Tab-separated table of C-alpha atoms in Angstrom:
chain	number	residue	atom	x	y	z
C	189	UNK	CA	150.556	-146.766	189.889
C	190	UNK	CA	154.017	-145.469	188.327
C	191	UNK	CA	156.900	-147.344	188.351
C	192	UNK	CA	159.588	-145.986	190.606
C	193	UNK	CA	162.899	-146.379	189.111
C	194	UNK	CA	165.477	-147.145	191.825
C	195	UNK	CA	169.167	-146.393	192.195
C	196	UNK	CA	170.851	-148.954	195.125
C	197	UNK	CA	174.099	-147.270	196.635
C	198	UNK	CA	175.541	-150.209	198.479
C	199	UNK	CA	174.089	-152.939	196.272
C	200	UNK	CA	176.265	-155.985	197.798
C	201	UNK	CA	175.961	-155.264	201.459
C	202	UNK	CA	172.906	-156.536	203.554
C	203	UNK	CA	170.641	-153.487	202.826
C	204	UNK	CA	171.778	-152.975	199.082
C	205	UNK	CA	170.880	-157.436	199.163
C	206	UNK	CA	167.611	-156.941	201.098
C	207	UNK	CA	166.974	-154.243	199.022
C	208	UNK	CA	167.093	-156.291	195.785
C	209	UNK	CA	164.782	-158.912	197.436
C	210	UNK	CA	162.171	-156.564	198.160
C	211	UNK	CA	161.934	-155.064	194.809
C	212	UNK	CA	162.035	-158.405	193.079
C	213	UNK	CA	158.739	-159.262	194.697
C	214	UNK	CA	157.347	-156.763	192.952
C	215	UNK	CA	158.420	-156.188	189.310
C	216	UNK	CA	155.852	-154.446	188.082
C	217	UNK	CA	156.181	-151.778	190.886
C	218	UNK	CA	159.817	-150.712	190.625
C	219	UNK	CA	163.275	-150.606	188.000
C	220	UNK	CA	166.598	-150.999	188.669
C	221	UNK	CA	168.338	-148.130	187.207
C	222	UNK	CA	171.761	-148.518	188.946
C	223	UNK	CA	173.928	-150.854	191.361
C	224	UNK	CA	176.706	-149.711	193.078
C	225	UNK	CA	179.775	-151.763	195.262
C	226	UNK	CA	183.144	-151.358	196.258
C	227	UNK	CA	184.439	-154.904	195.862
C	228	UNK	CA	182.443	-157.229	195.869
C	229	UNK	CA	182.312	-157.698	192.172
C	230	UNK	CA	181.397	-161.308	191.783
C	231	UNK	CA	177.953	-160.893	193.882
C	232	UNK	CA	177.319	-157.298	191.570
C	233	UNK	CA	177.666	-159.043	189.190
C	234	UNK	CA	174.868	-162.032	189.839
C	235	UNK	CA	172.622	-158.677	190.816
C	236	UNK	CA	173.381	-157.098	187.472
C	237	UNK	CA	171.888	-160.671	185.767
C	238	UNK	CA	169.027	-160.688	187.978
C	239	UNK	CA	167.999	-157.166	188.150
C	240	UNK	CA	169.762	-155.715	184.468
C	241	UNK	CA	170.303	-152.370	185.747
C	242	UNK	CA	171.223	-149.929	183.220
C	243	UNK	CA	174.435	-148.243	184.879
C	244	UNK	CA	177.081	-149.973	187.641
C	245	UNK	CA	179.690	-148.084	189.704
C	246	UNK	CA	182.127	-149.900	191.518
C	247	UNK	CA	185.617	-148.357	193.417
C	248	UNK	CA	188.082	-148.061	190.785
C	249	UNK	CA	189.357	-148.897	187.306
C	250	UNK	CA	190.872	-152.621	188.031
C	251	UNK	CA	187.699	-153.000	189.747
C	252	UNK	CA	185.445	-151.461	186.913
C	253	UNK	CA	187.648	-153.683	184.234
C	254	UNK	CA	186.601	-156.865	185.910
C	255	UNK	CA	183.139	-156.229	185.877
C	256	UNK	CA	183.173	-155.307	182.415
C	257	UNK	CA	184.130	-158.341	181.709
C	258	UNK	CA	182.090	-160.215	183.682
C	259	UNK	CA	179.068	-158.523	182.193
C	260	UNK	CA	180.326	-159.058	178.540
C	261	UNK	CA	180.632	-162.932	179.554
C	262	UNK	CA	176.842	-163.006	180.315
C	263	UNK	CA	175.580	-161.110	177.619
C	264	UNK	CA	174.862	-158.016	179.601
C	265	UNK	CA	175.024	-154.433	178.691
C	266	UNK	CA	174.692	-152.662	181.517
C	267	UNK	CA	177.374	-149.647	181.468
C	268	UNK	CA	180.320	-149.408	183.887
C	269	UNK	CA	181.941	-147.082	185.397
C	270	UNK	CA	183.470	-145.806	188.653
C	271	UNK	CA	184.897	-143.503	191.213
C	272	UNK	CA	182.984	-140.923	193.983
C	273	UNK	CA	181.431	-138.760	190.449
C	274	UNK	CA	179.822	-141.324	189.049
C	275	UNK	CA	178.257	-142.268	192.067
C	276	UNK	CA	176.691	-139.048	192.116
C	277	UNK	CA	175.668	-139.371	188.422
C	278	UNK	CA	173.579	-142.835	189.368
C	279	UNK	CA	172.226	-140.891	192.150
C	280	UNK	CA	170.868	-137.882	190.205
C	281	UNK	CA	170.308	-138.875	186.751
C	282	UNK	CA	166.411	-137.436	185.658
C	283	UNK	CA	164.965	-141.080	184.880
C	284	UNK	CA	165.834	-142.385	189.026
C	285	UNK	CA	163.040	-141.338	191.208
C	286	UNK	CA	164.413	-143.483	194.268
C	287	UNK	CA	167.824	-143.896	195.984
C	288	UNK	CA	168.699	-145.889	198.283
C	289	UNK	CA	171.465	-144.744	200.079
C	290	UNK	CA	173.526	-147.981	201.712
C	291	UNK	CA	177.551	-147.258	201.336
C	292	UNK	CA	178.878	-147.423	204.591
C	293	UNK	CA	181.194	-145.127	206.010
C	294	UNK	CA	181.615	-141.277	204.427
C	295	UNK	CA	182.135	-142.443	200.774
C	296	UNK	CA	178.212	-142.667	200.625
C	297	UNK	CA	177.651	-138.768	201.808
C	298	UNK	CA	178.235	-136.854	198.994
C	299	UNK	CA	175.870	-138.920	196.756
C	300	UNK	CA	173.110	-139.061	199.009
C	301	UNK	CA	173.348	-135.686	199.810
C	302	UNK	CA	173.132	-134.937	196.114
C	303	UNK	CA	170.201	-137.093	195.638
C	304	UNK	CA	168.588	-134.689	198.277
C	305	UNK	CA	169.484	-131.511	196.869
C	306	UNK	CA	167.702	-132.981	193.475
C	307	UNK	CA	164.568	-133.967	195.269
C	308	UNK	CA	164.892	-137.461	195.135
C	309	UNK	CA	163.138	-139.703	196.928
C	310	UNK	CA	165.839	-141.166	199.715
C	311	UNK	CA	165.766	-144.114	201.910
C	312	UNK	CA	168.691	-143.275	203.896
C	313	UNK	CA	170.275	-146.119	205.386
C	314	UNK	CA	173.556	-144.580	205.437
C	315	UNK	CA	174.262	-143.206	209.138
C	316	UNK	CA	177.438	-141.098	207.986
C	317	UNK	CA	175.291	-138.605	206.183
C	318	UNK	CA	173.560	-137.599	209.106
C	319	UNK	CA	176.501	-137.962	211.839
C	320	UNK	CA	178.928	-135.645	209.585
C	321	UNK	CA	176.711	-133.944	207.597
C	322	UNK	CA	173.173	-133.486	209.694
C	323	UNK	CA	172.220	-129.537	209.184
C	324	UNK	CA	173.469	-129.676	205.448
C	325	UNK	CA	171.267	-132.631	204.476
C	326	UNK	CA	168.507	-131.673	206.278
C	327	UNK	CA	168.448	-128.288	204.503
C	328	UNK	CA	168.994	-130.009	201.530
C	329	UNK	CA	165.900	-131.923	201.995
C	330	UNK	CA	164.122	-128.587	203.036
C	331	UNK	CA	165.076	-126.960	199.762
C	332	UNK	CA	164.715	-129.332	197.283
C	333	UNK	CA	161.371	-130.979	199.032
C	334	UNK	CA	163.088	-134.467	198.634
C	335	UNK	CA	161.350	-137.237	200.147
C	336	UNK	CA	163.841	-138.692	203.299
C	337	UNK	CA	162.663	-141.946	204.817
C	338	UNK	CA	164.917	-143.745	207.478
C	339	UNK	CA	165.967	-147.357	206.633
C	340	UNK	CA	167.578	-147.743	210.134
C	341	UNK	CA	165.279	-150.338	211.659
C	342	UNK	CA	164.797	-147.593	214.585
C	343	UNK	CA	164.554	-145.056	213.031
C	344	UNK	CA	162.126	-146.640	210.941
C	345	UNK	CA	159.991	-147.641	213.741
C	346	UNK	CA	160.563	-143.661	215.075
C	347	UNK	CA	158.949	-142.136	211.697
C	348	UNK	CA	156.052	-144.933	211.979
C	349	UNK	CA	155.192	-144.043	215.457
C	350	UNK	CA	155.340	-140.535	214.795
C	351	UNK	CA	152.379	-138.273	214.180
C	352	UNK	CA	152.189	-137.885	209.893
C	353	UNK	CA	151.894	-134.189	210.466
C	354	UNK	CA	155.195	-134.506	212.083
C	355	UNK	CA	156.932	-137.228	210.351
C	356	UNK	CA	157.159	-135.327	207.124
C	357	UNK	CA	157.767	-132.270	208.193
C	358	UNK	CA	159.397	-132.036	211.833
C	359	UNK	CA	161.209	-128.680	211.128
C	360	UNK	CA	157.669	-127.034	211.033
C	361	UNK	CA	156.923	-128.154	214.327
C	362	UNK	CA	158.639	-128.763	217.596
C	363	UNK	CA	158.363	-132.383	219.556
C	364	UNK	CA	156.067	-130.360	222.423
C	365	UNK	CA	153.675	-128.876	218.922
C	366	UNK	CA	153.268	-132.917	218.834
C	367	UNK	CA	152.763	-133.941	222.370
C	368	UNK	CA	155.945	-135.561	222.887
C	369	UNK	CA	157.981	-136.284	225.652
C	370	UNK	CA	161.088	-138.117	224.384
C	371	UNK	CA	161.664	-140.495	221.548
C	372	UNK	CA	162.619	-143.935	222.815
C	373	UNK	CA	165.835	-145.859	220.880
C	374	UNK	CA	166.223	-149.330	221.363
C	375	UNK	CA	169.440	-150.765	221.532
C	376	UNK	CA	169.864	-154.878	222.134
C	377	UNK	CA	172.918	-154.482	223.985
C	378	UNK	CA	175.260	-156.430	221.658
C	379	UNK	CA	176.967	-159.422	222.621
C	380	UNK	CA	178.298	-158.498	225.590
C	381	UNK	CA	175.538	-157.273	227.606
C	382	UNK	CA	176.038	-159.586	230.548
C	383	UNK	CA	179.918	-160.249	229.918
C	384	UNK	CA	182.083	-159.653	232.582
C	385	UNK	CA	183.435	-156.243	232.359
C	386	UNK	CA	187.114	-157.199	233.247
C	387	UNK	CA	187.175	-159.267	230.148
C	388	UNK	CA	186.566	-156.782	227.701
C	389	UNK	CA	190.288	-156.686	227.173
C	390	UNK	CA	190.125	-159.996	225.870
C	391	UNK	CA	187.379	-159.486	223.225
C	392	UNK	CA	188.038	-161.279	220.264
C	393	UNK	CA	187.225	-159.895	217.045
C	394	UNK	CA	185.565	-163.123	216.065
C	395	UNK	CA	183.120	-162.468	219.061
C	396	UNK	CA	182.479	-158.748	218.598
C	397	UNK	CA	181.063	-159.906	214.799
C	398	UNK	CA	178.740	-162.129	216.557
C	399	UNK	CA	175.592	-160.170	217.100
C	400	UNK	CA	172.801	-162.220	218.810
C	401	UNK	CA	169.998	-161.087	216.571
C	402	UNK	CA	171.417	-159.393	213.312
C	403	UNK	CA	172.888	-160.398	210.513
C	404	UNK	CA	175.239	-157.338	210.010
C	405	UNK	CA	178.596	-156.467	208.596
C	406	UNK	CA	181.690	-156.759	210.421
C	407	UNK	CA	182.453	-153.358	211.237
C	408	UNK	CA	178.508	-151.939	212.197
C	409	UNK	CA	178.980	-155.394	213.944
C	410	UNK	CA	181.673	-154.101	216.169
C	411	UNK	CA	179.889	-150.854	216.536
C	412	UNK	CA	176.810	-152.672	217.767
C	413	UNK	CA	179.071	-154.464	220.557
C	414	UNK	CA	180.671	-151.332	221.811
C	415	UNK	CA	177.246	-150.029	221.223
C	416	UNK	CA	179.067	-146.803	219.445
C	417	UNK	CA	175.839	-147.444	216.689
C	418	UNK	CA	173.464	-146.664	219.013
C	419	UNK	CA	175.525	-143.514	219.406
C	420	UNK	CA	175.536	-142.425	215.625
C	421	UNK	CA	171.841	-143.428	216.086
C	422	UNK	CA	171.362	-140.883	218.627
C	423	UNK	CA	172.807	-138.300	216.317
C	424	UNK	CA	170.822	-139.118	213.680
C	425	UNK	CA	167.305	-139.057	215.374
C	426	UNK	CA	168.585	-135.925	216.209
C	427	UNK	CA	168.113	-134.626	212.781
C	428	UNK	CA	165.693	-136.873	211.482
C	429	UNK	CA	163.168	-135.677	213.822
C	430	UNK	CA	164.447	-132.322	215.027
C	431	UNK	CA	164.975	-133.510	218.342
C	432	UNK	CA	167.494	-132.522	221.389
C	433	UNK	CA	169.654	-134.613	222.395
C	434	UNK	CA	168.266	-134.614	225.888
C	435	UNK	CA	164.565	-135.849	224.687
C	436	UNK	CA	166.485	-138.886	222.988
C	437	UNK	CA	166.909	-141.838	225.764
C	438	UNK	CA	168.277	-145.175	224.858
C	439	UNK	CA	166.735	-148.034	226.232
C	440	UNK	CA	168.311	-151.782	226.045
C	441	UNK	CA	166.049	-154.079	224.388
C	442	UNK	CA	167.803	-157.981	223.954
C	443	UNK	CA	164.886	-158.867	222.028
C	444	UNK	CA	165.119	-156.535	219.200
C	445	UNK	CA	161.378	-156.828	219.194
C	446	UNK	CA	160.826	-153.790	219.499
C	447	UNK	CA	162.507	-151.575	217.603
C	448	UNK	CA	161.719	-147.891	218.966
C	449	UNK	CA	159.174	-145.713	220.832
C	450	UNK	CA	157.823	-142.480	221.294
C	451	UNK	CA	156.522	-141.441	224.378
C	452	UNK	CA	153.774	-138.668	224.215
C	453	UNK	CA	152.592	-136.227	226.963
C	454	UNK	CA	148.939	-138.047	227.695
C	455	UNK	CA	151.508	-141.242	229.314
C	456	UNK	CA	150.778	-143.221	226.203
C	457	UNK	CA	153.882	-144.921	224.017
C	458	UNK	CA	153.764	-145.618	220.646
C	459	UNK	CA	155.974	-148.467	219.389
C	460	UNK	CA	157.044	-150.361	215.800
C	461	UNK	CA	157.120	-154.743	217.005
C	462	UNK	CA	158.227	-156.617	214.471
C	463	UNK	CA	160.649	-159.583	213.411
C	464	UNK	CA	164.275	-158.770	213.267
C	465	UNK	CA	164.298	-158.437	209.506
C	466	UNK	CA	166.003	-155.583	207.407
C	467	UNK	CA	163.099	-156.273	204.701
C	468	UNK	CA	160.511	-154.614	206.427
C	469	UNK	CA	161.767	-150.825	206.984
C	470	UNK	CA	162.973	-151.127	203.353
C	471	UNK	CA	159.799	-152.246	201.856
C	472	UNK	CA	157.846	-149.468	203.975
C	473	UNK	CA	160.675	-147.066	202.897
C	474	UNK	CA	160.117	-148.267	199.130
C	475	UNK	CA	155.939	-148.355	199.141
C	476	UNK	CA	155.013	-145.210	201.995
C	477	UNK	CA	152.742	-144.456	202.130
C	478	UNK	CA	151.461	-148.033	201.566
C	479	UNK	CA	152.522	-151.287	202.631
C	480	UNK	CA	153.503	-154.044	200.067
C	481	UNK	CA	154.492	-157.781	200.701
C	482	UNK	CA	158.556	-157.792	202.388
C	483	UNK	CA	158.817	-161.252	202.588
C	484	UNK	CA	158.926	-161.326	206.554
C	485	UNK	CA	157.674	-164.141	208.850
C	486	UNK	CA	154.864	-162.649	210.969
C	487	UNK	CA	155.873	-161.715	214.490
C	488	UNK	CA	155.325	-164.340	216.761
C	489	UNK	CA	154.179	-162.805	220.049
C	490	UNK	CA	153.796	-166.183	222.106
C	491	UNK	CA	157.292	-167.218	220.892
C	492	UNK	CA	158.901	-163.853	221.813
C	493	UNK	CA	157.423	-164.949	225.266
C	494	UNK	CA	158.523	-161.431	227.274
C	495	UNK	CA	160.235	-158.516	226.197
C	496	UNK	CA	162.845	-156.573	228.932
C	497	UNK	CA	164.147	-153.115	228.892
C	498	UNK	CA	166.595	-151.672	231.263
C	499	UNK	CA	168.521	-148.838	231.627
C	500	UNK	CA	172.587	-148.607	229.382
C	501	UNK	CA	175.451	-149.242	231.858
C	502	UNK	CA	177.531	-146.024	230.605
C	503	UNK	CA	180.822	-147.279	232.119
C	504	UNK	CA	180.411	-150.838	229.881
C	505	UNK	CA	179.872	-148.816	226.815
C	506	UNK	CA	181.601	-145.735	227.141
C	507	UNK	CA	181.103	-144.735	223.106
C	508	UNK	CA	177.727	-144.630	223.700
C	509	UNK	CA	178.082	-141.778	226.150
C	510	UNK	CA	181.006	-140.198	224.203
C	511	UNK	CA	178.600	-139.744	221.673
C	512	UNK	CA	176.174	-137.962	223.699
C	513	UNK	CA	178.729	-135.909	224.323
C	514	UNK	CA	179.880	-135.242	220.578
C	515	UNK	CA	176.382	-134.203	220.037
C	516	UNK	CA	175.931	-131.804	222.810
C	517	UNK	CA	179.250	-130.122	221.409
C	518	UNK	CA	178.371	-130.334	217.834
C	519	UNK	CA	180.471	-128.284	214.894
C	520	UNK	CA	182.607	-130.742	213.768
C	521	UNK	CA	182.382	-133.502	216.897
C	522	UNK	CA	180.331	-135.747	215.392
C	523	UNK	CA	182.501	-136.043	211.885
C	524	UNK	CA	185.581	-136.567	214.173
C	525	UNK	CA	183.550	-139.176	216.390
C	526	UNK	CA	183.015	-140.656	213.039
C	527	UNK	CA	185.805	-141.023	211.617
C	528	UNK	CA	188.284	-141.751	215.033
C	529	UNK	CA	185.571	-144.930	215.421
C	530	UNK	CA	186.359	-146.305	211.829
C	531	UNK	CA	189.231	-146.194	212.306
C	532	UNK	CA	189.353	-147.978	215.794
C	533	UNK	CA	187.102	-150.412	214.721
C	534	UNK	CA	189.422	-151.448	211.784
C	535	UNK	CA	192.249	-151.691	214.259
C	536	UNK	CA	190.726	-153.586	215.968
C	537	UNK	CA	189.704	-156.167	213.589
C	538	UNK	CA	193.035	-156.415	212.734
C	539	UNK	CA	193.703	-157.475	215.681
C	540	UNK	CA	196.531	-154.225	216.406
C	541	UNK	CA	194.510	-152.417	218.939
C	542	UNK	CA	192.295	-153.949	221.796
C	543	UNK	CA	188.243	-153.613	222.002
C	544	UNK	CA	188.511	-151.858	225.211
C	545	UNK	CA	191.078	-149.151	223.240
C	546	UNK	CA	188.277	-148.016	220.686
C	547	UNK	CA	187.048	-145.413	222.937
C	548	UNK	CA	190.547	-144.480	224.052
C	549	UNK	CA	191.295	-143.526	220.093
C	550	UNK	CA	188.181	-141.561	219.964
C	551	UNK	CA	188.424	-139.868	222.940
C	552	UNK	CA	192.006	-138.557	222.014
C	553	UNK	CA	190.716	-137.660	218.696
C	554	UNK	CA	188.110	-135.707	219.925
C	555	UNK	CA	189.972	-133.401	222.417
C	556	UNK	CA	192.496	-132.513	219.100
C	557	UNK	CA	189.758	-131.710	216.649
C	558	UNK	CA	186.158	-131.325	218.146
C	559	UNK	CA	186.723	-127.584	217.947
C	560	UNK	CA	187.821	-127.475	213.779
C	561	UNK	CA	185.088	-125.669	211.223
C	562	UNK	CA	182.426	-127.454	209.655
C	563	UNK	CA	180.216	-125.339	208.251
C	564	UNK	CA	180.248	-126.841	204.599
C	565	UNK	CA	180.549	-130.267	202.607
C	566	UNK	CA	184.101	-129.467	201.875
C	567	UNK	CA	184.956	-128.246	205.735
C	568	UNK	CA	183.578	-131.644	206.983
C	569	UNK	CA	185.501	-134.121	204.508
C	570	UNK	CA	188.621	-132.266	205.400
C	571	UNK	CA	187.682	-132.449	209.354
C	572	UNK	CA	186.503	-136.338	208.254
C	573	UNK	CA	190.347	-136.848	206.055
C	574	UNK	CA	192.442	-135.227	209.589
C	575	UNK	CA	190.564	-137.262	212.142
C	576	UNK	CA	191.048	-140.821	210.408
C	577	UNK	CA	194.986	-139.488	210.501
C	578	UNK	CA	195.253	-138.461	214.011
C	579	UNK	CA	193.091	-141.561	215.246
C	580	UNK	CA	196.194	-143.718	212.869
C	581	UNK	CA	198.418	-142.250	214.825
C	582	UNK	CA	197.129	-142.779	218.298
C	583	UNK	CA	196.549	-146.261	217.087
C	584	UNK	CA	200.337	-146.461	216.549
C	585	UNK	CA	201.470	-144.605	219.798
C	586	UNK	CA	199.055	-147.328	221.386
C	587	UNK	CA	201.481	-150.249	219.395
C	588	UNK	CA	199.443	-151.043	216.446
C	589	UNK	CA	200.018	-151.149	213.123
C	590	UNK	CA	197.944	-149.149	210.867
């Protein structure tokens, strides 16, 4: 068995953690060969003394100066450095053989799509590489016959349920060449699944963070309430398993027991159960095509008790529909989608912009720059750069302060 040697993009949020766990069970299957984080120096560096990665990237220079001296404190000699190029570095160097790809938001996508282009092994747990950057990556994949394995819990549960003919090679076949109907996306509904809708307007940000079954960060929090991430979702299974938007139906799941179907032509319906843990699409991610210890408590089927699905109410989650619709256009409406949410959602932590606004900023976004070119990685960071400043300024016509 050969040691993989793993890069962790994201290192100090929940995957980049869960991530760590995983491959400290089992030490004498993979290497740390890089960390990376944006702030969050004190918990990089306790990962840096655990794990002794050679190389750590963090945001910036104050940021890399602090963990330099942190390290030096502890005796450790991992090397520092920092900015969007040295991501890439940690992502391509010849010795990593695995990258997990965690950063949230569109400072991830230009590592992870170099990893690809390199033929890297990539656990891609990074929805902003697919969302802006779909056709590119998946080419890139094509090309460099890079390994891609979704980290997404349903996606995850997608490529398991898949045919293996199919789930390593999709753009070979089409979803009829493999029997199937439609591909099946849970979604738990959030928090306010039930809530009355003429109270969203007073959603809290200290409720929207509140997910009933996740442990998540605050902003793919948010997104889970308005249910805007089973949106990107959407777009990405759209590209992951070369499937139209049309044959991609989300189905609300409060459990979070299941974690995705695929319905075939002969009426059967394969589905992933499992506990709502992180560890296990990671460790399947790390060890396919084997499984290896994760850590997770066994599913309980007699606690679970029932499992219910039922149709999304559209009109209670309108960015769920409006990114449908970003799809169906595509070009650049999925990088504006993208960007006008984040920078909603951050408004709306602040507390300068209501929940029930979110999909008002995207919407306007959209109908200014859905139609702009997108046709490379340098077309889609400047459509990604004009969006977040258009959705600032509807955020400020609407009275906040961005």
């Amino acid at each position: 068995m050969q040691q993989q040697i793993v890069t962790i993009l994201g290192a100090t949020g929940s995957i980049g953690s869960n991530t760590l766990d995983v491959i400290g069970r089992h030490p004498e299957r993979y290497r740390v060969y890089a960390l990376s984080a944006a702030t969050q120096i004190d918990k990089l560096l306790a990962a840096c003394e655990t794990h002794r990665p050679l190389h750590a990237v963090v945001l910036d220079e104050q940021s890399a100066e602090r963990l330099k001296k942190g390290l030096i404190a502890r005796g450790l000699s991992t090397e520092v450095s920092y900015g969007p190029q040295a991501l890439v570095q940690i992502s391509t160097a010849p010795e990593v053989t695995t990258v997990m790809a965690a950063i949230v938001g569109a400072a991830g996508m230009s590592a992870t799509l170099a990893a690809a282009q390199v033929g890297k092994r990539v656990l891609l747990a990074n929805k902003e590489t697919l969302v802006l950057a779909g056709q590119l990556f998946m080419d890139a994949v094509a090309r460099s016959g890079s390994v891609l394995l979704p980290i997404d819990s349903e996606h995850n549960a997608i490529f398991q349920s898949l045919p293996p003919f199919y789930r390593e090679n999709p753009y070979a076949y089409t979803l009829a060449d493999a029997g199937i109907e439609k591909i099946l996306l849970t979604a738990s509904g959030g928090p306010f699944r039930t809530r009355e809708l003429d109270t969203f307007s007073q959603i809290t940000a200290a409720e929207a963070v509140k997910h009933p079954n996740w442990s998540m960060g605050r902003k793919i929090s948010v997104d889970s309430a308005s249910m805007m991430n089973k949106g990107l979702e959407v777009i990405e299974a759209r590209w992951l398993f070369n499937a139209p938007a049309e044959q991609i139906e989300v189905v609300v799941h409060p459990q979070s027991v299941v974690h995705s179907m695929v319905q075939y032509r002969d009426g059967s319906v394969m589905a992933q159960l499992g506990s709502p843990d992180m560890r296990t699409p990671i460790a399947y991610g790390l060890a396919y095509p084997e499984r290896i210890a994760a850590g997770v408590k066994a599913l309980d089927l007699f606690s679970v008790g029932r499992l219910d699905f039922t149709a999304p109410d559209f009109a209670r989650f309108p960015c769920l529909n409006l990114a449908y619709e970003a799809l169906k256009a595509g070009g650049a409406a999925p990088a504006v989608l993208n960007a006008a949410n984040e920078v909603a959602v951050a408004a709306f932590l602040e507390s300068t912009i209501l929940f029930t606004q979110i999909p008002h900023v995207i919407e306007s976004t959209l109908s200014q720059l859905a139609l702009r070119p997108a046709g490379n990685i340098e077309e889609l960071l400047d459509v990604d750069a004009q969006s977040r400043c258009v959705a600032q300024e509807i955020v400020l016509q609407m009275g906040g302060t961005c």
